[in-house]
XYZ file of C-alpha atoms in Angstrom:
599
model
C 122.111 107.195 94.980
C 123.464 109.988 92.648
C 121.973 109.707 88.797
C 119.590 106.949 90.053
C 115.480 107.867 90.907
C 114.009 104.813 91.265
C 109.753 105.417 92.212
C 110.052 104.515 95.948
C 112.706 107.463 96.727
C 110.274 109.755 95.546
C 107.209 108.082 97.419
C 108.955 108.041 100.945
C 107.846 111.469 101.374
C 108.301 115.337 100.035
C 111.091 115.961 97.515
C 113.757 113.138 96.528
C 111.915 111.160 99.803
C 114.927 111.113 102.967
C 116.666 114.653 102.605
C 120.440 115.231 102.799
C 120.872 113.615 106.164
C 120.902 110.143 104.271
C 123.279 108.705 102.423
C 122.658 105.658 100.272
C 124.947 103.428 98.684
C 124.470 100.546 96.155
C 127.269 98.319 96.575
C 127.168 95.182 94.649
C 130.585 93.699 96.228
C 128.926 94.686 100.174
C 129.182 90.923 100.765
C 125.233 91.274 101.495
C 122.332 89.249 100.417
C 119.952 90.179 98.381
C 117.545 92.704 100.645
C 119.637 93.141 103.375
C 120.963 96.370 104.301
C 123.443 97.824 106.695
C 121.981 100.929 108.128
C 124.071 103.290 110.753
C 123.306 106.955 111.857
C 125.804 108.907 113.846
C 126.461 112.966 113.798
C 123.225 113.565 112.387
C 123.672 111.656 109.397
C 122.250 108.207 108.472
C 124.210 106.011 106.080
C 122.606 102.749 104.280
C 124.527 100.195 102.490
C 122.837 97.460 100.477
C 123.775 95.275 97.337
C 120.530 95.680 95.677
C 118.190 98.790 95.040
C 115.280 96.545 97.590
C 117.564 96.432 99.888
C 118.172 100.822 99.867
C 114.304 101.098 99.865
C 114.314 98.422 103.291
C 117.133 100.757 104.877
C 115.092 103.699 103.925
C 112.528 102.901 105.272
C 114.382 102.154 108.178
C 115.868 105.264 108.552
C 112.285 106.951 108.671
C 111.798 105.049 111.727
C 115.160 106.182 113.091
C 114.888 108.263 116.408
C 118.621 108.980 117.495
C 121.917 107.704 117.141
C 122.567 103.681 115.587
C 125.647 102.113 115.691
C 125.953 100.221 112.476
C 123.471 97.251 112.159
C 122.642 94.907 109.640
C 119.344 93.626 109.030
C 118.078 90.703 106.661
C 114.622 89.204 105.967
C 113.995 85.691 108.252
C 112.464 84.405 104.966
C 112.717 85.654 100.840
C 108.907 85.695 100.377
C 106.902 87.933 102.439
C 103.485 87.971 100.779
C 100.072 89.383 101.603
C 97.076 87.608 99.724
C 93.668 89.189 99.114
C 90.521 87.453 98.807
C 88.862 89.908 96.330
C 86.783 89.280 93.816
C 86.239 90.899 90.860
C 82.967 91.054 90.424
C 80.589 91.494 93.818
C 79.367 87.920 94.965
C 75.475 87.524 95.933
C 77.100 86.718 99.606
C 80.795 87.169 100.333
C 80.310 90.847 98.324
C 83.379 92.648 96.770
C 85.850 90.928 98.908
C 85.636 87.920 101.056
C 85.984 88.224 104.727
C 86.709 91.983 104.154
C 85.551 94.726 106.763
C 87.151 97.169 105.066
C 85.149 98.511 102.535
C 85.094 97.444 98.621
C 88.387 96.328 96.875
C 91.115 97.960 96.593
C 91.940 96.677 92.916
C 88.668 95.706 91.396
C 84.330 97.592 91.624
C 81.759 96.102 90.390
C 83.535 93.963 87.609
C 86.404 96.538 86.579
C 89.984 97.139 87.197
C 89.782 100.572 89.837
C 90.451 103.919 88.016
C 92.849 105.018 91.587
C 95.839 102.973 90.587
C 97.900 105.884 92.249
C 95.489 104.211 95.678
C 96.822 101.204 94.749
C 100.415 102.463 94.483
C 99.922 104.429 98.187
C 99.355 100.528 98.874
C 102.083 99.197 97.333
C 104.306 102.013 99.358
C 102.514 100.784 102.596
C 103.367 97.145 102.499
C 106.878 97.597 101.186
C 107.741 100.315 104.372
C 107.025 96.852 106.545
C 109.204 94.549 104.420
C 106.394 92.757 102.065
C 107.611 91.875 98.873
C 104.700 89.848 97.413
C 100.883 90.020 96.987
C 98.514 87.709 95.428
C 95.693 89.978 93.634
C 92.213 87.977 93.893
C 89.936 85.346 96.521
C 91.109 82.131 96.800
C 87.730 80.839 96.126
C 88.115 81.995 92.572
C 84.943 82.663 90.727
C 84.111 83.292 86.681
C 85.724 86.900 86.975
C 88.298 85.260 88.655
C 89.672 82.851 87.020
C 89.578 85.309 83.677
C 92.151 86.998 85.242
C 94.873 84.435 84.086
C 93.507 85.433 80.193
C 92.177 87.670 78.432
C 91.790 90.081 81.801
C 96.095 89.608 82.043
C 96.171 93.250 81.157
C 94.466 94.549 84.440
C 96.861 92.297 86.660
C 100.047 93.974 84.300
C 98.142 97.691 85.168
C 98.357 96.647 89.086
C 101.450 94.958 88.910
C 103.023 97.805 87.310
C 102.400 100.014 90.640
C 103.405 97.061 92.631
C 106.788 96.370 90.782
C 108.137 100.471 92.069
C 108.253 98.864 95.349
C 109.651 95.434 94.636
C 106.780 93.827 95.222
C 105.714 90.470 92.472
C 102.383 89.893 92.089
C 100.331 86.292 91.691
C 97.123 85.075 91.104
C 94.554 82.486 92.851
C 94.081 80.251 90.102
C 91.420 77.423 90.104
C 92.700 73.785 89.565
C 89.826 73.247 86.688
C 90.944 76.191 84.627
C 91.939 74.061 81.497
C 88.261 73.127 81.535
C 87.026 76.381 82.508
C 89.021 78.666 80.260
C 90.668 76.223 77.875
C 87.579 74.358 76.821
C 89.262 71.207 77.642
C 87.060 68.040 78.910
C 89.407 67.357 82.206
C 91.720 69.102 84.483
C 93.847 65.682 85.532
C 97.150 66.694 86.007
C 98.816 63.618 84.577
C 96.924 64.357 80.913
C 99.122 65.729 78.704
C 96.644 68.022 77.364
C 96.481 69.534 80.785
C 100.031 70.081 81.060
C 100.360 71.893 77.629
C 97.573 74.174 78.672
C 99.183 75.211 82.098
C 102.440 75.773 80.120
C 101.137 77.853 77.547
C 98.915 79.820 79.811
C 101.665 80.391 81.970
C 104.203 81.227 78.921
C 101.718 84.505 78.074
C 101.647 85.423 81.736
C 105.456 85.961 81.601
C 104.995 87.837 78.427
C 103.485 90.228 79.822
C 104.497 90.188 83.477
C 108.024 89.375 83.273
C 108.480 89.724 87.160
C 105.002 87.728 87.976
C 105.219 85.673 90.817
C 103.209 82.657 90.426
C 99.945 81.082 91.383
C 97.938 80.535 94.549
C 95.648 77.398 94.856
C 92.430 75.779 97.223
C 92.088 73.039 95.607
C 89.542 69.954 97.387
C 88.751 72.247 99.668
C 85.468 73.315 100.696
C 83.718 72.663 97.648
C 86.555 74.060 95.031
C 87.935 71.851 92.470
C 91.072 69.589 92.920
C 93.457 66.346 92.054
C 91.086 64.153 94.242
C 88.280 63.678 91.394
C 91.036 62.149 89.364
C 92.503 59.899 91.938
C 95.688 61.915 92.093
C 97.484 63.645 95.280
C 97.634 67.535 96.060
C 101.626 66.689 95.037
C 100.461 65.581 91.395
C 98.128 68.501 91.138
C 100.573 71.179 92.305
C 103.648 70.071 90.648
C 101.866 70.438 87.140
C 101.594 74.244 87.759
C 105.044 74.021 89.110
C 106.433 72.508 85.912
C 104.914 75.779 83.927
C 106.415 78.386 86.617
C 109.648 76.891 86.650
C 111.167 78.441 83.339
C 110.770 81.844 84.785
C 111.271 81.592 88.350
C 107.372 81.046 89.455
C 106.147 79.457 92.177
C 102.758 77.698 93.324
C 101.570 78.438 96.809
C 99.293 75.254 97.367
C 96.982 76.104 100.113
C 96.444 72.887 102.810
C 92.745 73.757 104.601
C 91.646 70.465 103.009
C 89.369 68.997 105.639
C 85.759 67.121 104.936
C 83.317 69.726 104.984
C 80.468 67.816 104.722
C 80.906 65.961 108.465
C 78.304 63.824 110.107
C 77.852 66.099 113.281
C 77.093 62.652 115.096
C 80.720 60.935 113.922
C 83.251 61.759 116.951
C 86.010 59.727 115.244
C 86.229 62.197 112.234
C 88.479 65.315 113.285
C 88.782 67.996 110.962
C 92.317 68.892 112.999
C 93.933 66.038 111.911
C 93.019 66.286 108.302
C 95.389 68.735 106.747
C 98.543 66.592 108.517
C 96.443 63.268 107.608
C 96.286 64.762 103.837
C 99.788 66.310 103.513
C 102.259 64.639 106.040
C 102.371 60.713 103.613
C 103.338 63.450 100.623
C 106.751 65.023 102.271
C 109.539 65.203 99.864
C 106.880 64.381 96.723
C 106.511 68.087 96.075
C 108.575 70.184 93.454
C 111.228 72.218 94.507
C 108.919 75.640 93.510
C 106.094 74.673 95.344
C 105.347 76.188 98.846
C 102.688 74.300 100.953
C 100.630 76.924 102.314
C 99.622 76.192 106.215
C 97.380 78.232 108.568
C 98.449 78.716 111.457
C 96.680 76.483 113.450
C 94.448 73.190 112.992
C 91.406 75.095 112.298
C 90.404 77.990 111.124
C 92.050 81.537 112.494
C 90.300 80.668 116.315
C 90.994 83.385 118.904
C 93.273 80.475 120.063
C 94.475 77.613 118.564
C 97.931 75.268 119.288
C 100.423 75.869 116.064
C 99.341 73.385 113.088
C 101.365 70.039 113.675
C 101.619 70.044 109.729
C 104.617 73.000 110.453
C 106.577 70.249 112.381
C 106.461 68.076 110.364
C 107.729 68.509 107.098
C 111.078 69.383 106.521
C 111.107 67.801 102.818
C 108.951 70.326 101.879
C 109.067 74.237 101.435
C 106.136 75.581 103.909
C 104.653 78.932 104.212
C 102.827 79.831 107.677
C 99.726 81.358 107.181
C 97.927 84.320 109.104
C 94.647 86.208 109.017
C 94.954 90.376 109.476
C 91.417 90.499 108.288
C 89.780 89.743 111.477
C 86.951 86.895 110.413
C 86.894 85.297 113.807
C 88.291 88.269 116.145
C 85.623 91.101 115.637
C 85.971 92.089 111.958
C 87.554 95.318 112.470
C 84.763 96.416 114.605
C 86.643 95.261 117.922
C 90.320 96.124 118.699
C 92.163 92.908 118.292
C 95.897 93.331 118.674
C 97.075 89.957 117.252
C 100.719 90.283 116.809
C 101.373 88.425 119.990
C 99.565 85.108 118.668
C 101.619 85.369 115.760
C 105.115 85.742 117.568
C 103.960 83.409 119.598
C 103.229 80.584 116.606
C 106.501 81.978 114.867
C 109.023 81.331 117.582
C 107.734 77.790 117.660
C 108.058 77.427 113.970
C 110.690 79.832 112.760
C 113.035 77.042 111.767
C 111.087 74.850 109.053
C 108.731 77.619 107.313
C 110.388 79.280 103.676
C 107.617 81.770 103.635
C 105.353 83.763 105.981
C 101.351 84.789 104.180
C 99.215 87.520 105.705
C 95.372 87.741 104.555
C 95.131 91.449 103.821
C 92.883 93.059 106.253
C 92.581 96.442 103.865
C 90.135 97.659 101.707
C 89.463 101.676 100.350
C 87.847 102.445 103.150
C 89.482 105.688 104.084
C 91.638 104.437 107.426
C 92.423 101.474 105.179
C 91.142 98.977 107.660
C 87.746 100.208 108.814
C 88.717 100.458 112.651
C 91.806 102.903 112.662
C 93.339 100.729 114.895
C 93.190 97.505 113.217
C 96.245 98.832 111.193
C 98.618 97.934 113.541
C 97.568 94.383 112.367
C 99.322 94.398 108.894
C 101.696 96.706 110.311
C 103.108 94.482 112.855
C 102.187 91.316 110.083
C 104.799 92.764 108.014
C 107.611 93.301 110.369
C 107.285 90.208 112.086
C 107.902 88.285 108.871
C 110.884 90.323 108.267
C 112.204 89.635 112.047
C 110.220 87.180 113.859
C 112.232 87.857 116.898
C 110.930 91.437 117.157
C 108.801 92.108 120.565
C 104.874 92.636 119.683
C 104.344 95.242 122.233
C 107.650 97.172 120.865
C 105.890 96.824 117.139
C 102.909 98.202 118.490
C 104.555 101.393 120.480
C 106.818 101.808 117.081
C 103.082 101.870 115.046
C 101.852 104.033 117.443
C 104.950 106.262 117.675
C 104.904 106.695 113.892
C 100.948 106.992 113.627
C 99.943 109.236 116.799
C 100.449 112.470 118.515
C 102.555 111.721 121.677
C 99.763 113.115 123.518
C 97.430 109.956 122.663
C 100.391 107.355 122.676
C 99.534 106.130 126.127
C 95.745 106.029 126.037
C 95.984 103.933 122.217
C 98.813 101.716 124.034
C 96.103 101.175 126.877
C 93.375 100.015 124.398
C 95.474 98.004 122.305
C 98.160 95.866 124.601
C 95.999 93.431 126.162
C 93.386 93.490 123.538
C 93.774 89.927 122.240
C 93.341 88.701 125.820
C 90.839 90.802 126.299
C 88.453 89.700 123.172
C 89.532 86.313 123.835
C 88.093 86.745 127.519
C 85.128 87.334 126.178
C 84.343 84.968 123.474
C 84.915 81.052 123.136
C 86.197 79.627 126.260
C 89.609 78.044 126.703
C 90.696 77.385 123.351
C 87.300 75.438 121.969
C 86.593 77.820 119.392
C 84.105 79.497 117.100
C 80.188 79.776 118.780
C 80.130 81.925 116.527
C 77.270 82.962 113.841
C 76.959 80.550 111.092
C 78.042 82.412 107.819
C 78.982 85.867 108.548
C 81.032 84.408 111.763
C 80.193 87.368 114.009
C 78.601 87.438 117.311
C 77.622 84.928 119.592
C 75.750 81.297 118.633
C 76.982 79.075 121.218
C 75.313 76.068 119.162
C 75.230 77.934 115.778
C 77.807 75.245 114.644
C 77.480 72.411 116.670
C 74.797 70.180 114.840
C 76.655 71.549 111.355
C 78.646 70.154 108.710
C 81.713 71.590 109.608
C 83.594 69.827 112.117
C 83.528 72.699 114.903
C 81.959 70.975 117.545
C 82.586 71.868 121.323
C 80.397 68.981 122.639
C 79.448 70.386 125.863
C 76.774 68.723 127.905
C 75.294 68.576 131.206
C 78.440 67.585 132.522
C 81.372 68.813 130.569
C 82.561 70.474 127.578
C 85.423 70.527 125.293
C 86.598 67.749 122.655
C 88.914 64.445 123.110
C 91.409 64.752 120.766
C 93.808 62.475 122.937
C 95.540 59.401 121.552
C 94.279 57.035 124.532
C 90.656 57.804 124.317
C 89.817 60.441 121.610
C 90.769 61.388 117.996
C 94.745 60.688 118.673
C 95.180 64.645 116.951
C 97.576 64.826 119.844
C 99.827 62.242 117.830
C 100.438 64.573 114.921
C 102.825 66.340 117.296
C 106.572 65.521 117.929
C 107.835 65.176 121.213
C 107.346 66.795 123.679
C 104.422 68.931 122.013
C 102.626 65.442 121.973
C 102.711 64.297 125.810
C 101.950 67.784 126.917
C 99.378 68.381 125.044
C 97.796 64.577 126.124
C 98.143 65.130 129.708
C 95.725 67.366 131.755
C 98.755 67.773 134.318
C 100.794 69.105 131.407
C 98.095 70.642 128.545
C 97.754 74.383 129.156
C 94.745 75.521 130.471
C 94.278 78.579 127.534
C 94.258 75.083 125.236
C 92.357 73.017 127.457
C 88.973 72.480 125.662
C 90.794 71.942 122.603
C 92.531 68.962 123.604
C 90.685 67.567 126.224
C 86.408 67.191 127.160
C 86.550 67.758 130.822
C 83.903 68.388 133.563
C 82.722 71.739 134.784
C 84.287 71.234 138.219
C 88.222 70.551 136.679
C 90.269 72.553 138.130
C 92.226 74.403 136.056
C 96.034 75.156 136.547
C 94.799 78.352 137.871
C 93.114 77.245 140.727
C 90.007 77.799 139.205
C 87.392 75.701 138.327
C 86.360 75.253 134.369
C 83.305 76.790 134.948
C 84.398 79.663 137.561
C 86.931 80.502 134.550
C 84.109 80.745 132.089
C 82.043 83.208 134.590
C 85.225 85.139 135.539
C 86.979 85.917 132.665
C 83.486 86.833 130.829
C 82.619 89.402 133.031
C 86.013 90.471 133.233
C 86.196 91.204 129.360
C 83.345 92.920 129.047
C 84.091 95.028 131.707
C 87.557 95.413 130.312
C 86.053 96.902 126.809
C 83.828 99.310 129.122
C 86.971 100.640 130.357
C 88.523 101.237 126.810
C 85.453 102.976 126.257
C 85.597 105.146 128.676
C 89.168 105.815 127.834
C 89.006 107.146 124.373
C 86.283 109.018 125.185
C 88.303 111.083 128.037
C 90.957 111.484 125.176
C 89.927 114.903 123.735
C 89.127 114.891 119.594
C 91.464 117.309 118.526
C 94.237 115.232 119.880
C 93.899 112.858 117.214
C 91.631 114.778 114.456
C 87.588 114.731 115.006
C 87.291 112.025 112.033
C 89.023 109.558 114.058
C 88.536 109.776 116.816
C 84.638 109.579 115.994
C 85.788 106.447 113.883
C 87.212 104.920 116.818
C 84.575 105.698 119.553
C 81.877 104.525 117.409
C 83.598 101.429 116.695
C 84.275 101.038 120.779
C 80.425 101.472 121.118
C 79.529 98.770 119.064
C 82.711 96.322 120.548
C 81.232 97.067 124.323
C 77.601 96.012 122.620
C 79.149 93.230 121.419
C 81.325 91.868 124.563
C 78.401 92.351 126.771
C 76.231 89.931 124.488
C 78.664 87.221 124.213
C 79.115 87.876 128.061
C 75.388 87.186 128.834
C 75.167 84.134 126.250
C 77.911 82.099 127.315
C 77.383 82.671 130.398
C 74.113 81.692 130.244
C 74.358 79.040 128.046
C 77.004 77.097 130.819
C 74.983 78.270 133.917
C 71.584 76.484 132.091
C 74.199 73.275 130.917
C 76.160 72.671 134.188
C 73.675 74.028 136.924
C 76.528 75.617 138.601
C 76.053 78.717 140.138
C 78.942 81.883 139.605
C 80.624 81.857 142.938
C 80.428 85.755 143.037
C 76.290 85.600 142.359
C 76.295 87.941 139.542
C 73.764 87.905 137.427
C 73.242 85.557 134.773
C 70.075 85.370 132.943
């Protein structure tokens, strides 16, 4: 790029960044979208063609990860918004602290109520995500507090000092807004999208956002959901609500990310015939087509709520009137909070190749903080590494991700031993948890450890339902909640059918006895036993592992980091292995068919 310096040449590494064995060219007439990039390396030298300066840094970046010769390739994003949203908060909250859901340390954009004096951190950030192919990050929690929601006013100039850092690496920013901000900031006595009032306020607030972030990207919302304000107190539809924001972005190329985890949170435990599955498709499916063309219905993943395993949300099937965006969780709220290895890029291929044709956008919750290793457990950064480049290319192999992380992270010496722990280590923590696809038994509030009942008399529609004879919850359409209904054919029969559902998604579909026997050949309740003792065990092994893997290999600080982090993941498997074990051998009477003990 002779005559042009642009910030992310210089921050891919010492000098001008690549060195004279790269040659990039800006090409306007290429014939390439924006982003995409041509990238070849032969005799030494790597050459990378793009139409826009993004799409140089993306072949850059490439070309870091280059190890031999590459016959020329092209390579284009699956989906124009990449985006990573963090559920910080500005000030520290009496419970969810600096950021919520975050085992990572403090924020890495706000302390204690001010904008962080290491912007260059923050830039070192920006470099990170934009080396995996993010281009956009929302700034603040979703749940969006006083400090919050002052962020859209007379704060703007700390979101302009981040996005500023952000913008070297082609990365917009956006902000969680809350739906009652013309009452909360503009004084006004109502936040019902079809009064005018309300409409000039979200226009004019928006206006002064563009003045000063020109490149801004637009607003994230939870709205009727879990206690935050929405359209449903004024008798409109999430449609009504987001297309007023919508109608304010529009001018300057903004969008609204409108979040669907809408579900009753205040359940009658005793009510089988509510399902907090069906809600979000119950909610959103009637409003298909209603929603402006700048609005992008955000979906998790799944049903519920980021379960060690959950089918893909039915709500991603079925709406192809409106633009989606598939939503997963890097922070690790429900898969050992960055205190277990968790290796979840394999749940998320799996959800994308299912859904890769009707989502416009793919949203990671950041699991990064300032802790020093960015994500608490050194390991855990494979997470938003692999998050990154699987929204880029869903189609890219997990394990292959994971060897490339670990190929550009470790010391070929400790390649195989990290590729050991990490490979199976979804299976493995889902061995050892919640059985079968029934989810959390989890710890009410901070969601970690075993409670095998902790939610089941709650408000919260996470029931499991097991009994002296069974466990697991009907959500069939000939005698349960009909949730298997929301599917399209032939997601819907198999799921309905024992002879079809599969058994890792049993006890989400279906309440069957202990004695069912499972596709495996194994009984429900053999399963349980088995594949408890078997996870535990596993995490003993990976234990022992990293401990045989001498320090200096991998620097003292980590490897510390890691093994004490191991310690506490063994502590922890071998807890949940004795509780739900114990819990089913108490429920069903069933003795383990191997007589091991169980307490």
């Amino acid at each position: 790029m002779s005559g042009v310096h642009p910030a992310w040449l210089g921050g891919l590494g010492g000098g001008s960044g690549l060195g004279d064995d790269v040659v990039l060219t800006r090409d306007p007439l290429c014939g390439l979208e924006a982003e995409a990039y041509t990238i070849a390396r032969s005799g030494g030298v790597t050459t990378v063609v793009a139409a826009d300066e993004a799409g140089l840094m993306y072949g850059s970046f490439h070309a870091l990860r280059l190890d031999g010769e590459l016959a020329a390739q092209t390579h284009r994003p699956f989906v124009a918004r990449r985006m990573v949203q963090h559920w910080d908060n500005v000030f520290v909250h009496p419970v969810m602290g600096q950021v919520e859901r975050g085992y990572s340390g403090g924020s890495l954009f706000w302390e204690d109520g001010a904008l962080t004096d290491d912007l260059d951190r923050v830039g070192d950030y920006a470099r990170l995500l934009a080396s995996v192919g993010i281009n956009a990050v929302s700034l603040n929690n979703v749940n969006v507090h006083a400090g919050e929601a002052r962020l859209l006013t007379d704060r703007l100039s700390e979101v302009a000092a981040l996005a500023a850092r952000f913008r070297q690496y082609h990365i917009r920013v956006y902000l969680s807004v809350s739906f009652a901000a013309p009452m909360v900031l503009g004084g006004l006595d109502t936040a019902d999208p079809a009064d005018e009032r309300v409409k000039d306020w979200w226009a004019t607030a928006t206006q002064r956002v563009y003045a000063t972030i020109p490149d801004f990207g637009g607003y994230v919302v939870k709205a009727d959901s879990e206690g935050q304000p929405g359209p449903f107190a004024y008798g409109r539809t999430h449609a009504d609500g987001a297309n007023v924001l919508a109608a304010a972005l529009a001018p300057f190329g903004g969008e609204v990310y409108w979040r669907a985890f809408v579900y009753n949170h205040r359940q009658d435990w005793r009510d089988r015939s509510t399902d907090r599955a069906r809600a979000a498709y119950d909610h959103f499916t009637p409003l298909d087509g209603e929603f402006a063309a700048n609005v992008v219905l955000q979906v998790k993943h799944g049903p519920i709520d980021f379960q060690p395993r959950e089918p893909v949300s039915p709500v991603l099937l079925s709406m192809p009137r409106t633009s989606l965006a598939v939503e997963f969780q890097a922070t690790q709220e429900y898969t050992g909070q960055q205190r277990h290895v968790c290796y979840l890029p394999p749940m998320w291929s799996s959800v994308l190749s299912t859904v890769a044709g009707a989502v416009d956008a793919v949203v990671t919750v950041s699991n990064a903080g300032d802790d020093r290793y960015w994500t608490n457990h050194p390991l855990a950064q494979a997470n938003l590494y692999a998050a990154g480049r699987l929204a880029w290319d869903p189609a890219l192999d997990p394990t292959a991700l994971l060897d490339e992380w670990i190929g550009l992270t470790f010391p070929p010496a400790a390649a195989g031993v990290v590729h050991e722990l990490m490979r199976d280590s979804w299976a493995v923590y889902e061995g050892y948890t919640s059985p079968l696809g029934v989810g959390f038994m989890v710890h009410p509030g901070d969601h970690y450890g075993p409670d095998v009942d902790g939610y089941e008399y709650s408000r919260w529609g996470t029931y499991h339902f097991a009994d002296r004879d069974g466990v697991g919850v009907d959500r069939t359409r000939a005698t349960g909640t009909g949730f298997t209904g929301q599917y399209p054919q032939p997601l819907a029969d198999e799921h309905e059918s024992l002879a079809t559902c599969p058994d890792e998604l049993l006890l989400f579909f279906h309440h069957v006895p202990y004695t069912h026997v499972l596709h495996s050949g194994k009984t429900v309740i053999q399963h349980i036993y088995d594949t408890h003792f078997q996870g535990a065990a596993a995490v003993a092994e990976m234990v022992g592992r990293w401990a045989a893997l001498p320090p200096e290999t991998v620097g003292e600080d980590l490897h510390a980091r890691v093994a004490d982090r191991l310690r506490e993941q063994e502590r922890s498997a071998n807890e949940w292995r004795d509780q739900i074990n114990t819990y089913f051998h108490r429920k069903s009477g069933i003795p383990d068919a191997q007589g091991r003990r169980i307490y």
